Amino acid sequence: MFRSHYQLEFTGGSPPRPGEISRAHHGVLFLDEFPEFARSALEALREPLETGTITIARAAQRAEFPARFQLVAAMNPCPCGYLGSSARPCRCTPEQVSRYQGKLSGPLLDRIDLHIEVPPVSAQLLLEAPAGESTDSIRERVVAARERAMQRQGHANQSLHGAAIDRHAALDDTARAFMFNAAAKLGWSARSTHRALKVARTIADLAGSEAVQVGHLAEAVQYRRALRGAA
């Protein structure tokens, strides 16, 4: 499900009916121009991203709908889109950049596992780049990694919680020290740290590793980059 006109209908009518995030249950919800959605709609994503359900109370009625979806969101680094670009100068003021990026709260960003900055691709690279790995090949590796997780713990890594994360990550002293230092230096919350551990566990499964090693943690840390601020 793709949305880019900045409105999200979580439920509608009375009694409440399933909205878009419930219709995306067991699927993908793609939100383009992420900060342009209403702040209230963005903050309402926090509950389903954490619990896989959304609860709506209307007068004397209360309804709970399933909402376990994969959220994919895209945004520009600033209103004009050229912050950090070497091709064109950014024309936004620091206040405009801060206000734009500030629409995404820390608690919401905490619940998004991967934060990836995608640089512009030149026309030459776009036209001359060799073919990448095939989708079939990638799918085989993903299926094998998921099967490792299912055999180990009975469910996907995304569903790990609390002590189960530590148990199945199986960090040795070196890896544990690395993760502690990274989380402290980056000022991560407990939620961010646990989500990075789950990503690292998945990276280890893709590599066929029984334990999460420092290299897997380092890659997971790189996938939680902070937004680029104005100079």
mmCIF file of C-alpha atoms in Angstrom:
data_model
loop_
_atom_site.group_PDB
_atom_site.id
_atom_site.type_symbol
_atom_site.label_atom_id
_atom_site.label_comp_id
_atom_site.label_asym_id
_atom_site.label_seq_id
_atom_site.Cartn_x
_atom_site.Cartn_y
_atom_site.Cartn_z
ATOM 1 C CA MET A 1 0.000 0.000 0.000
ATOM 2 C CA PHE A 2 1.447 3.363 -1.085
ATOM 3 C CA ARG A 3 0.506 6.743 0.339
ATOM 4 C CA SER A 4 1.924 10.108 -0.710
ATOM 5 C CA HIS A 5 -0.835 12.701 -0.316
ATOM 6 C CA TYR A 6 -0.078 13.199 3.361
ATOM 7 C CA GLN A 7 -3.303 11.820 4.840
ATOM 8 C CA LEU A 8 -3.668 8.542 6.672
ATOM 9 C CA GLU A 9 -7.057 7.074 7.517
ATOM 10 C CA PHE A 10 -6.452 4.679 10.382
ATOM 11 C CA THR A 11 -10.157 3.959 10.874
ATOM 12 C CA GLY A 12 -13.425 5.485 9.832
ATOM 13 C CA GLY A 13 -17.094 5.628 10.648
ATOM 14 C CA SER A 14 -19.041 4.610 13.686
ATOM 15 C CA PRO A 15 -18.632 1.864 14.673
ATOM 16 C CA PRO A 16 -14.928 2.087 13.764
ATOM 17 C CA ARG A 17 -13.820 0.259 10.632
ATOM 18 C CA PRO A 18 -10.316 -0.870 9.638
ATOM 19 C CA GLY A 19 -8.207 1.860 8.055
ATOM 20 C CA GLU A 20 -5.121 1.809 5.904
ATOM 21 C CA ILE A 21 -2.664 0.413 8.402
ATOM 22 C CA SER A 22 -4.960 -2.527 9.100
ATOM 23 C CA ARG A 23 -5.442 -3.082 5.379
ATOM 24 C CA ALA A 24 -1.642 -3.268 5.193
ATOM 25 C CA HIS A 25 -1.629 -6.067 7.822
ATOM 26 C CA HIS A 26 0.949 -8.725 6.824
ATOM 27 C CA GLY A 27 1.989 -6.446 3.959
ATOM 28 C CA VAL A 28 3.966 -3.265 3.305
ATOM 29 C CA LEU A 29 2.868 0.310 4.024
ATOM 30 C CA PHE A 30 4.996 2.762 2.016
ATOM 31 C CA LEU A 31 4.778 6.400 3.061
ATOM 32 C CA ASP A 32 6.457 8.801 0.632
ATOM 33 C CA GLU A 33 7.503 12.305 1.792
ATOM 34 C CA PHE A 34 7.326 11.015 5.372
ATOM 35 C CA PRO A 35 7.571 14.342 7.266
ATOM 36 C CA GLU A 36 4.726 15.843 5.222
ATOM 37 C CA PHE A 37 2.127 13.658 6.930
ATOM 38 C CA ALA A 38 0.247 15.157 9.847
ATOM 39 C CA ARG A 39 2.155 14.868 13.128
ATOM 40 C CA SER A 40 -0.847 13.179 14.747
ATOM 41 C CA ALA A 41 -0.892 10.512 12.014
ATOM 42 C CA LEU A 42 2.837 9.864 12.374
ATOM 43 C CA GLU A 43 2.618 9.540 16.148
ATOM 44 C CA ALA A 44 -0.326 7.157 15.785
ATOM 45 C CA LEU A 45 2.054 4.765 14.009
ATOM 46 C CA ARG A 46 3.934 4.167 17.255
ATOM 47 C CA GLU A 47 1.381 1.778 18.782
ATOM 48 C CA PRO A 48 1.038 -0.608 15.805
ATOM 49 C CA LEU A 49 4.793 -0.582 15.130
ATOM 50 C CA GLU A 50 5.328 -1.750 18.711
ATOM 51 C CA THR A 51 2.387 -4.085 19.264
ATOM 52 C CA GLY A 52 1.098 -5.078 15.808
ATOM 53 C CA THR A 53 -2.392 -3.806 16.686
ATOM 54 C CA ILE A 54 -4.193 -0.481 16.836
ATOM 55 C CA THR A 55 -6.877 0.361 19.389
ATOM 56 C CA ILE A 56 -9.567 2.951 18.627
ATOM 57 C CA ALA A 57 -11.989 4.347 21.196
ATOM 58 C CA ARG A 58 -15.101 6.124 19.931
ATOM 59 C CA ALA A 59 -17.615 7.308 22.559
ATOM 60 C CA ALA A 60 -18.782 4.121 24.291
ATOM 61 C CA GLN A 61 -17.162 1.852 21.734
ATOM 62 C CA ARG A 62 -13.676 0.384 21.674
ATOM 63 C CA ALA A 63 -12.218 -1.628 18.809
ATOM 64 C CA GLU A 64 -8.867 -3.305 18.226
ATOM 65 C CA PHE A 65 -7.630 -4.046 14.710
ATOM 66 C CA PRO A 66 -4.611 -6.066 13.521
ATOM 67 C CA ALA A 67 -1.844 -3.895 12.094
ATOM 68 C CA ARG A 68 1.383 -5.883 11.787
ATOM 69 C CA PHE A 69 2.829 -4.365 8.653
ATOM 70 C CA GLN A 70 6.267 -3.518 7.323
ATOM 71 C CA LEU A 71 6.708 0.237 7.257
ATOM 72 C CA VAL A 72 8.845 1.703 4.492
ATOM 73 C CA ALA A 73 9.163 5.495 4.483
ATOM 74 C CA ALA A 74 11.071 7.926 2.284
ATOM 75 C CA MET A 75 11.963 11.561 2.861
ATOM 76 C CA ASN A 76 14.242 14.328 1.631
ATOM 77 C CA PRO A 77 16.935 15.634 3.997
ATOM 78 C CA CYS A 78 15.362 19.102 3.939
ATOM 79 C CA PRO A 79 12.408 20.940 2.317
ATOM 80 C CA CYS A 80 14.322 21.764 -0.889
ATOM 81 C CA GLY A 81 15.914 18.316 -1.029
ATOM 82 C CA TYR A 82 19.550 19.367 -1.519
ATOM 83 C CA LEU A 83 21.022 19.373 1.991
ATOM 84 C CA GLY A 84 24.477 17.773 1.716
ATOM 85 C CA SER A 85 24.337 17.596 -2.092
ATOM 86 C CA SER A 86 27.463 18.316 -4.119
ATOM 87 C CA ALA A 87 25.399 19.011 -7.248
ATOM 88 C CA ARG A 88 23.275 21.930 -6.016
ATOM 89 C CA PRO A 89 23.392 24.121 -2.904
ATOM 90 C CA CYS A 90 20.702 23.773 -0.267
ATOM 91 C CA ARG A 91 18.569 26.919 -0.039
ATOM 92 C CA CYS A 92 16.948 26.068 3.315
ATOM 93 C CA THR A 93 17.748 27.919 6.523
ATOM 94 C CA PRO A 94 18.909 25.914 9.566
ATOM 95 C CA GLU A 95 15.546 26.679 11.176
ATOM 96 C CA GLN A 96 13.661 25.263 8.182
ATOM 97 C CA VAL A 97 15.770 22.097 8.211
ATOM 98 C CA SER A 98 15.308 21.664 11.961
ATOM 99 C CA ARG A 99 11.552 22.202 11.735
ATOM 100 C CA TYR A 100 11.235 19.779 8.813
ATOM 101 C CA GLN A 101 13.244 16.993 10.422
ATOM 102 C CA GLY A 102 11.675 17.695 13.811
ATOM 103 C CA LYS A 103 8.333 16.435 12.538
ATOM 104 C CA LEU A 104 9.724 12.939 13.141
ATOM 105 C CA SER A 105 9.874 12.391 16.886
ATOM 106 C CA GLY A 106 12.571 10.390 18.638
ATOM 107 C CA PRO A 107 10.094 7.736 19.865
ATOM 108 C CA LEU A 108 8.848 7.205 16.292
ATOM 109 C CA LEU A 109 12.374 6.927 14.858
ATOM 110 C CA ASP A 110 13.224 4.492 17.662
ATOM 111 C CA ARG A 111 10.645 2.103 16.221
ATOM 112 C CA ILE A 112 12.125 2.104 12.700
ATOM 113 C CA ASP A 113 14.878 -0.496 12.452
ATOM 114 C CA LEU A 114 16.869 0.757 9.452
ATOM 115 C CA HIS A 115 17.737 4.408 8.758
ATOM 116 C CA ILE A 116 19.524 4.603 5.402
ATOM 117 C CA GLU A 117 20.816 7.711 3.646
ATOM 118 C CA VAL A 118 20.694 7.224 -0.125
ATOM 119 C CA PRO A 119 23.021 9.608 -2.019
ATOM 120 C CA PRO A 120 22.138 10.891 -5.495
ATOM 121 C CA VAL A 121 23.220 8.658 -8.376
ATOM 122 C CA SER A 122 24.917 10.303 -11.349
ATOM 123 C CA ALA A 123 23.546 9.708 -14.829
ATOM 124 C CA GLN A 124 26.781 7.956 -15.828
ATOM 125 C CA LEU A 125 26.631 5.535 -12.915
ATOM 126 C CA LEU A 126 22.929 4.945 -13.479
ATOM 127 C CA LEU A 127 23.407 4.084 -17.143
ATOM 128 C CA GLU A 128 26.712 2.195 -16.941
ATOM 129 C CA ALA A 129 26.345 0.246 -13.693
ATOM 130 C CA PRO A 130 26.590 -3.533 -14.151
ATOM 131 C CA ALA A 131 23.645 -5.746 -13.303
ATOM 132 C CA GLY A 132 23.335 -6.477 -9.596
ATOM 133 C CA GLU A 133 22.545 -9.699 -7.792
ATOM 134 C CA SER A 134 19.362 -11.355 -8.993
ATOM 135 C CA THR A 135 16.200 -11.250 -6.913
ATOM 136 C CA ASP A 136 16.041 -15.063 -6.912
ATOM 137 C CA SER A 137 19.510 -15.309 -5.403
ATOM 138 C CA ILE A 138 18.698 -12.756 -2.692
ATOM 139 C CA ARG A 139 15.445 -14.544 -1.916
ATOM 140 C CA GLU A 140 17.285 -17.835 -1.364
ATOM 141 C CA ARG A 141 19.577 -16.229 1.204
ATOM 142 C CA VAL A 142 16.691 -14.504 2.974
ATOM 143 C CA VAL A 143 14.631 -17.699 3.155
ATOM 144 C CA ALA A 144 17.634 -19.611 4.522
ATOM 145 C CA ALA A 145 18.274 -16.929 7.168
ATOM 146 C CA ARG A 146 14.639 -16.919 8.249
ATOM 147 C CA GLU A 147 14.695 -20.706 8.509
ATOM 148 C CA ARG A 148 17.710 -20.497 10.832
ATOM 149 C CA ALA A 149 15.789 -18.125 13.085
ATOM 150 C CA MET A 150 12.684 -20.322 13.063
ATOM 151 C CA GLN A 151 14.676 -23.428 13.977
ATOM 152 C CA ARG A 152 16.513 -21.591 16.755
ATOM 153 C CA GLN A 153 13.641 -19.789 18.473
ATOM 154 C CA GLY A 154 10.366 -20.675 16.740
ATOM 155 C CA HIS A 155 9.690 -17.233 15.256
ATOM 156 C CA ALA A 156 11.363 -14.464 13.279
ATOM 157 C CA ASN A 157 13.980 -12.205 14.870
ATOM 158 C CA GLN A 158 11.581 -9.277 14.667
ATOM 159 C CA SER A 159 9.439 -10.952 17.332
ATOM 160 C CA LEU A 160 12.234 -11.267 19.895
ATOM 161 C CA HIS A 161 11.646 -9.336 23.112
ATOM 162 C CA GLY A 162 13.430 -8.675 26.388
ATOM 163 C CA ALA A 163 15.764 -11.380 27.658
ATOM 164 C CA ALA A 164 15.179 -13.456 24.503
ATOM 165 C CA ILE A 165 17.130 -10.861 22.503
ATOM 166 C CA ASP A 166 20.185 -11.253 24.731
ATOM 167 C CA ARG A 167 19.862 -15.035 24.807
ATOM 168 C CA HIS A 168 19.666 -15.524 21.053
ATOM 169 C CA ALA A 169 22.196 -12.820 20.183
ATOM 170 C CA ALA A 170 24.751 -14.783 22.232
ATOM 171 C CA LEU A 171 27.241 -11.906 22.466
ATOM 172 C CA ASP A 172 30.719 -12.679 23.739
ATOM 173 C CA ASP A 173 32.578 -10.182 25.952
ATOM 174 C CA THR A 174 34.138 -8.331 23.011
ATOM 175 C CA ALA A 175 30.853 -7.980 21.142
ATOM 176 C CA ARG A 176 29.018 -6.926 24.304
ATOM 177 C CA ALA A 177 31.601 -4.220 25.029
ATOM 178 C CA PHE A 178 31.354 -2.969 21.438
ATOM 179 C CA MET A 179 27.572 -2.703 21.649
ATOM 180 C CA PHE A 180 27.685 -0.977 25.030
ATOM 181 C CA ASN A 181 30.163 1.623 23.768
ATOM 182 C CA ALA A 182 28.231 2.239 20.548
ATOM 183 C CA ALA A 183 24.903 2.695 22.344
ATOM 184 C CA ALA A 184 26.470 5.022 24.935
ATOM 185 C CA LYS A 185 28.314 7.127 22.346
ATOM 186 C CA LEU A 186 25.240 7.482 20.124
ATOM 187 C CA GLY A 187 22.875 8.131 23.034
ATOM 188 C CA TRP A 188 20.541 5.289 22.127
ATOM 189 C CA SER A 189 17.481 4.393 24.130
ATOM 190 C CA ALA A 190 16.908 0.828 25.308
ATOM 191 C CA ARG A 191 14.478 0.361 22.428
ATOM 192 C CA SER A 192 17.049 1.505 19.841
ATOM 193 C CA THR A 193 19.670 -0.801 21.339
ATOM 194 C CA HIS A 194 17.374 -3.821 21.281
ATOM 195 C CA ARG A 195 16.290 -3.115 17.717
ATOM 196 C CA ALA A 196 19.912 -2.871 16.603
ATOM 197 C CA LEU A 197 20.602 -6.207 18.304
ATOM 198 C CA LYS A 198 17.730 -7.822 16.403
ATOM 199 C CA VAL A 199 19.061 -6.426 13.122
ATOM 200 C CA ALA A 200 22.527 -7.739 14.003
ATOM 201 C CA ARG A 201 21.009 -11.150 14.767
ATOM 202 C CA THR A 202 19.471 -11.158 11.283
ATOM 203 C CA ILE A 203 22.766 -10.109 9.682
ATOM 204 C CA ALA A 204 24.451 -12.998 11.496
ATOM 205 C CA ASP A 205 21.777 -15.396 10.230
ATOM 206 C CA LEU A 206 22.349 -14.179 6.673
ATOM 207 C CA ALA A 207 26.040 -14.944 7.179
ATOM 208 C CA GLY A 208 25.282 -18.381 8.653
ATOM 209 C CA SER A 209 26.804 -17.461 12.025
ATOM 210 C CA GLU A 210 25.601 -19.031 15.266
ATOM 211 C CA ALA A 211 26.612 -16.016 17.376
ATOM 212 C CA VAL A 212 26.366 -12.291 16.710
ATOM 213 C CA GLN A 213 29.902 -11.013 16.200
ATOM 214 C CA VAL A 214 31.399 -7.523 16.279
ATOM 215 C CA GLY A 215 31.226 -7.240 12.489
ATOM 216 C CA HIS A 216 27.489 -7.961 12.517
ATOM 217 C CA LEU A 217 26.965 -5.361 15.258
ATOM 218 C CA ALA A 218 29.021 -2.759 13.397
ATOM 219 C CA GLU A 219 26.883 -3.226 10.284
ATOM 220 C CA ALA A 220 23.679 -2.932 12.320
ATOM 221 C CA VAL A 221 24.954 0.281 13.942
ATOM 222 C CA GLN A 222 25.546 1.760 10.473
ATOM 223 C CA TYR A 223 21.893 1.132 9.676
ATOM 224 C CA ARG A 224 20.735 3.509 12.436
ATOM 225 C CA ARG A 225 22.311 6.717 11.225
ATOM 226 C CA ALA A 226 20.987 9.991 12.588
ATOM 227 C CA LEU A 227 19.438 12.539 10.236
ATOM 228 C CA ARG A 228 21.931 14.948 8.680
ATOM 229 C CA GLY A 229 21.516 18.365 10.327
ATOM 230 C CA ALA A 230 21.984 21.793 8.787
ATOM 231 C CA ALA A 231 25.487 23.251 8.824
#
